[in-house]
CSV table of C-alpha atoms in Angstrom, one decimal:
chain,number,residue,atom,x,y,z
A,1,GLN,CA,-39.1,12.8,-73.4
A,2,LYS,CA,-36.2,14.1,-70.8
A,3,GLU,CA,-33.2,16.3,-72.9
A,4,VAL,CA,-31.2,14.0,-71.7
A,5,GLU,CA,-32.1,10.5,-70.0
A,6,GLN,CA,-29.8,8.1,-67.7
A,7,ASN,CA,-30.8,4.6,-65.1
A,8,SER,CA,-31.1,5.6,-62.1
A,9,GLY,CA,-29.5,2.3,-60.9
A,10,PRO,CA,-28.1,1.4,-58.2
A,11,LEU,CA,-25.2,-0.2,-60.2
A,12,SER,CA,-23.8,-2.5,-58.5
A,13,VAL,CA,-20.7,-5.0,-59.6
A,14,PRO,CA,-18.1,-6.3,-57.8
A,15,GLU,CA,-14.5,-4.7,-56.6
A,16,GLY,CA,-11.8,-5.6,-60.1
A,17,ALA,CA,-15.9,-5.1,-62.7
A,18,ILE,CA,-16.3,-3.0,-64.8
A,19,ALA,CA,-19.3,-0.6,-64.8
A,20,SER,CA,-20.7,-0.2,-67.7
A,21,LEU,CA,-23.0,3.5,-67.5
A,22,ASN,CA,-25.2,4.3,-70.1
A,23,CYS,CA,-27.0,7.8,-71.3
A,24,THR,CA,-29.7,8.8,-74.5
A,25,TYR,CA,-30.1,12.1,-75.5
A,26,SER,CA,-32.7,13.0,-77.6
A,27,ASP,CA,-30.8,16.8,-79.7
A,28,ARG,CA,-29.9,14.7,-82.4
A,29,GLY,CA,-27.4,17.7,-83.4
A,30,SER,CA,-26.5,17.6,-79.8
A,31,GLN,CA,-21.9,17.5,-80.2
A,32,SER,CA,-20.3,17.8,-76.8
A,33,PHE,CA,-20.7,15.0,-74.5
A,34,PHE,CA,-19.9,15.1,-70.4
A,35,TRP,CA,-19.5,12.4,-67.7
A,36,TYR,CA,-19.3,13.6,-63.7
A,37,ARG,CA,-18.6,12.1,-60.4
A,38,GLN,CA,-20.7,13.4,-58.3
A,39,TYR,CA,-19.8,11.9,-54.4
A,40,SER,CA,-22.9,12.5,-51.8
A,41,GLY,CA,-22.8,16.0,-50.2
A,42,LYS,CA,-20.9,16.9,-53.0
A,43,SER,CA,-19.8,18.4,-56.1
A,44,PRO,CA,-19.7,17.6,-60.1
A,45,GLU,CA,-16.5,16.4,-60.4
A,46,LEU,CA,-15.5,16.4,-64.6
A,47,ILE,CA,-13.6,13.5,-65.2
A,48,MET,CA,-13.9,12.5,-69.1
A,49,PHE,CA,-16.0,14.2,-72.4
A,50,ILE,CA,-15.5,13.5,-75.6
A,51,TYR,CA,-17.1,15.0,-79.0
A,52,SER,CA,-16.0,12.4,-81.9
A,53,ASN,CA,-17.7,8.7,-82.5
A,54,GLY,CA,-15.6,6.2,-81.4
A,55,ASP,CA,-14.6,5.3,-77.9
A,56,LYS,CA,-11.5,7.9,-76.1
A,57,GLU,CA,-9.4,6.0,-72.8
A,58,ASP,CA,-8.4,8.4,-70.0
A,59,GLY,CA,-6.9,5.7,-67.4
A,60,ARG,CA,-9.8,3.5,-66.0
A,61,PHE,CA,-12.5,5.6,-68.2
A,62,THR,CA,-13.4,4.8,-71.7
A,63,ALA,CA,-16.2,6.5,-72.9
A,64,GLN,CA,-17.7,5.8,-76.4
A,65,LEU,CA,-20.2,8.2,-78.0
A,66,ASN,CA,-22.4,7.2,-81.0
A,67,LYS,CA,-24.1,9.6,-83.2
A,68,ALA,CA,-26.4,7.9,-85.4
A,69,SER,CA,-27.8,6.2,-81.7
A,70,GLN,CA,-27.3,9.1,-79.6
A,71,TYR,CA,-26.0,7.4,-76.8
A,72,VAL,CA,-22.8,8.1,-75.3
A,73,SER,CA,-21.6,5.5,-72.1
A,74,LEU,CA,-19.6,5.1,-69.5
A,75,LEU,CA,-16.8,2.0,-69.0
A,76,ILE,CA,-15.3,1.5,-65.8
A,77,ARG,CA,-12.8,-0.3,-65.5
A,78,ASP,CA,-11.2,-1.9,-61.8
A,79,SER,CA,-13.8,-0.9,-60.0
A,80,GLN,CA,-12.3,0.4,-56.9
A,81,PRO,CA,-14.7,0.6,-54.1
A,82,SER,CA,-13.7,4.8,-54.4
A,83,ASP,CA,-15.8,4.8,-58.1
A,84,SER,CA,-18.6,4.4,-55.6
A,85,ALA,CA,-20.8,7.6,-56.7
A,86,THR,CA,-23.9,9.0,-58.6
A,87,TYR,CA,-22.1,9.7,-62.4
A,88,LEU,CA,-23.7,12.4,-64.6
A,89,CYS,CA,-24.0,12.5,-67.9
A,90,ALA,CA,-24.2,16.3,-69.7
A,91,VAL,CA,-24.7,17.6,-73.2
A,92,ARG,CA,-24.5,20.4,-74.1
A,93,VAL,CA,-27.1,22.5,-75.8
A,94,ASN,CA,-26.2,26.1,-77.6
A,95,ASP,CA,-22.6,27.6,-76.2
A,96,TYR,CA,-22.4,27.0,-73.2
A,97,LYS,CA,-25.6,25.2,-71.8
A,98,LEU,CA,-25.0,21.2,-70.7
A,99,SER,CA,-28.0,19.8,-70.5
A,100,PHE,CA,-27.7,16.9,-66.7
A,101,GLY,CA,-29.5,13.5,-66.7
A,102,ALA,CA,-30.1,12.6,-62.8
A,103,GLY,CA,-27.3,11.1,-62.5
A,104,THR,CA,-27.2,6.9,-62.1
A,105,THR,CA,-25.5,5.5,-58.7
A,106,VAL,CA,-23.0,3.5,-58.8
A,107,THR,CA,-22.0,1.2,-55.8
A,108,VAL,CA,-18.6,-1.0,-55.6
A,109,ARG,CA,-18.4,-4.0,-53.6
A,110,ALA,CA,-15.6,-5.0,-51.8
B,1,ASP,CA,-4.3,25.0,-57.7
B,2,ALA,CA,-6.6,27.6,-60.4
B,3,MET,CA,-10.0,26.3,-58.6
B,4,VAL,CA,-14.0,27.1,-57.8
B,5,ILE,CA,-14.0,28.8,-54.2
B,6,GLN,CA,-17.4,29.2,-53.0
B,7,ASN,CA,-18.0,30.2,-50.0
B,8,PRO,CA,-20.0,29.8,-47.1
B,9,ARG,CA,-20.2,25.6,-47.6
B,10,TYR,CA,-23.8,25.7,-45.4
B,11,GLN,CA,-25.9,28.3,-45.4
B,12,VAL,CA,-28.9,28.1,-42.9
B,13,THR,CA,-31.3,31.5,-43.5
B,14,GLN,CA,-35.0,31.9,-42.4
B,15,PHE,CA,-37.9,31.7,-44.2
B,16,GLY,CA,-38.4,35.1,-46.4
B,17,LYS,CA,-35.0,36.6,-45.7
B,18,PRO,CA,-32.4,37.8,-48.0
B,19,VAL,CA,-29.1,35.6,-49.0
B,20,THR,CA,-26.3,35.8,-50.3
B,21,LEU,CA,-23.9,33.6,-52.1
B,22,SER,CA,-20.7,34.0,-53.4
B,23,CYS,CA,-18.3,33.1,-55.0
B,24,SER,CA,-14.4,33.3,-56.6
B,25,GLN,CA,-12.6,31.9,-58.9
B,26,THR,CA,-8.7,31.9,-60.0
B,27,LEU,CA,-8.8,30.2,-63.6
B,28,ASN,CA,-10.0,33.4,-65.3
B,29,HIS,CA,-13.0,31.8,-66.8
B,30,ASN,CA,-15.2,34.5,-69.1
B,31,VAL,CA,-18.7,32.3,-68.7
B,32,MET,CA,-20.0,31.5,-64.8
B,33,TYR,CA,-23.1,29.8,-64.4
B,34,TRP,CA,-24.9,28.8,-61.5
B,35,TYR,CA,-27.0,25.6,-60.5
B,36,GLN,CA,-29.9,24.5,-58.2
B,37,GLN,CA,-29.5,20.6,-57.4
B,38,LYS,CA,-31.7,19.6,-55.1
B,39,SER,CA,-31.1,15.7,-53.7
B,40,SER,CA,-31.2,13.0,-56.7
B,41,GLN,CA,-31.8,15.5,-59.7
B,42,ALA,CA,-29.8,17.0,-62.0
B,43,PRO,CA,-28.6,20.2,-61.4
B,44,LYS,CA,-30.6,22.8,-62.9
B,45,LEU,CA,-29.2,25.8,-64.3
B,46,LEU,CA,-30.2,28.7,-63.3
B,47,PHE,CA,-28.4,31.9,-65.1
B,48,HIS,CA,-24.6,32.3,-66.6
B,49,TYR,CA,-22.8,35.3,-67.0
B,50,TYR,CA,-20.7,35.2,-70.6
B,51,ASP,CA,-17.7,38.5,-69.5
B,52,LYS,CA,-20.4,40.2,-68.1
B,53,ASP,CA,-23.5,39.6,-70.2
B,54,PHE,CA,-26.6,38.1,-68.1
B,55,ASN,CA,-28.0,35.3,-69.1
B,56,ASN,CA,-31.4,34.2,-67.1
B,57,GLU,CA,-33.1,30.4,-67.1
B,58,ALA,CA,-36.8,31.3,-68.4
B,59,ASP,CA,-37.6,29.8,-65.4
B,60,THR,CA,-35.7,30.6,-62.8
B,61,PRO,CA,-37.6,32.8,-60.5
B,62,ASP,CA,-37.3,35.9,-59.9
B,63,ASN,CA,-36.6,35.7,-57.0
B,64,PHE,CA,-32.8,34.5,-58.0
B,65,GLN,CA,-30.4,37.5,-58.8
B,66,SER,CA,-27.3,37.4,-59.8
B,67,ARG,CA,-23.8,40.5,-60.1
B,68,ARG,CA,-21.0,39.4,-61.6
B,69,PRO,CA,-18.9,42.9,-60.1
B,70,ASN,CA,-15.9,41.6,-62.5
B,71,THR,CA,-14.3,38.6,-63.4
B,72,SER,CA,-13.2,36.1,-59.5
B,73,PHE,CA,-16.3,36.8,-58.6
B,74,CYS,CA,-20.2,35.7,-58.7
B,75,PHE,CA,-23.0,36.3,-56.5
B,76,LEU,CA,-26.5,34.7,-55.7
B,77,ASP,CA,-29.0,36.9,-54.5
B,78,ILE,CA,-32.1,34.6,-52.9
B,79,ARG,CA,-34.0,37.8,-52.0
B,80,SER,CA,-36.8,36.5,-49.9
B,81,PRO,CA,-36.3,32.3,-49.1
B,82,GLY,CA,-38.9,29.9,-49.4
B,83,LEU,CA,-38.4,26.6,-48.4
B,84,GLY,CA,-39.2,24.7,-51.6
B,85,ASP,CA,-35.2,26.9,-52.3
B,86,ALA,CA,-33.4,24.3,-49.8
B,87,ALA,CA,-31.2,22.9,-52.3
B,88,MET,CA,-27.1,22.7,-53.2
B,89,TYR,CA,-26.2,25.6,-55.6
B,90,LEU,CA,-23.6,24.9,-57.7
B,91,CYS,CA,-21.1,27.6,-59.5
B,92,ALA,CA,-19.1,26.6,-61.9
B,93,THR,CA,-16.8,28.5,-64.2
B,94,SER,CA,-16.1,28.1,-68.4
B,95,SER,CA,-13.5,29.3,-71.0
B,96,THR,CA,-14.9,29.6,-74.4
B,97,ASN,CA,-13.0,28.7,-77.3
B,98,ARG,CA,-11.8,30.6,-80.5
B,99,GLN,CA,-16.1,30.0,-82.0
B,100,GLY,CA,-17.2,31.9,-78.3
B,101,VAL,CA,-18.3,27.8,-77.4
B,102,GLY,CA,-18.0,27.7,-73.4
B,103,GLN,CA,-16.0,24.7,-73.1
B,104,PRO,CA,-16.0,21.8,-69.5
B,105,GLN,CA,-17.3,23.8,-66.3
B,106,HIS,CA,-16.1,23.6,-63.1
B,107,PHE,CA,-17.8,23.2,-60.4
B,108,GLY,CA,-17.1,25.1,-56.7
B,109,ASP,CA,-17.6,23.2,-53.5
B,110,GLY,CA,-21.3,23.7,-53.3
B,111,THR,CA,-23.3,26.0,-51.2
B,112,ARG,CA,-25.9,24.3,-48.7
B,113,LEU,CA,-29.2,26.2,-48.3
B,114,SER,CA,-31.3,25.5,-45.8
B,115,ILE,CA,-35.0,27.4,-44.7
B,116,LEU,CA,-36.4,27.4,-41.2
């Protein structure tokens, strides 16, 4: 079983809709969770991190964490064509190391 | 702006010819990481430095080495590149909290390595 699993997509949503991305992880002891956005050919860019159960909102992005169910999700509200990218979920596995999922590709249709 | 800078952005080398990729940071972060990322795959951690302490991942090939001469700079050396080493190489940095736990990692723009 992979440490971090994501649906590879592509996830296609119309402009203005909500994009919902899910991530599950295997280590029940994990405490820190991150979402990175990666445009094609570019490096990952940190967009959200969450440490506590519940929701964390930042602009159009909301991260949701449920440690009991071992999943973390990312909602993108009012999706824009510029949100078209691959979204990587990352989970801290020790003091320094992150384990990344393979990413979910999102396409926002104009 | 404080940032993580990787040079070069694109590197072409010949099969078996040593190559060095560089990373510098103005964030004054004490932890620096090197990742390898192949197309449509997750970034794979090769090694990291906590200050001057080098930490190699168990599955990183011996062909990959790293140097960190000071806080700001870190280098990735590939001694004898093979065709399978063609990838994007990402440098990242993070600070640590009072408990010594790494904080969110920030990536440079990456170096895309091609092997002829």
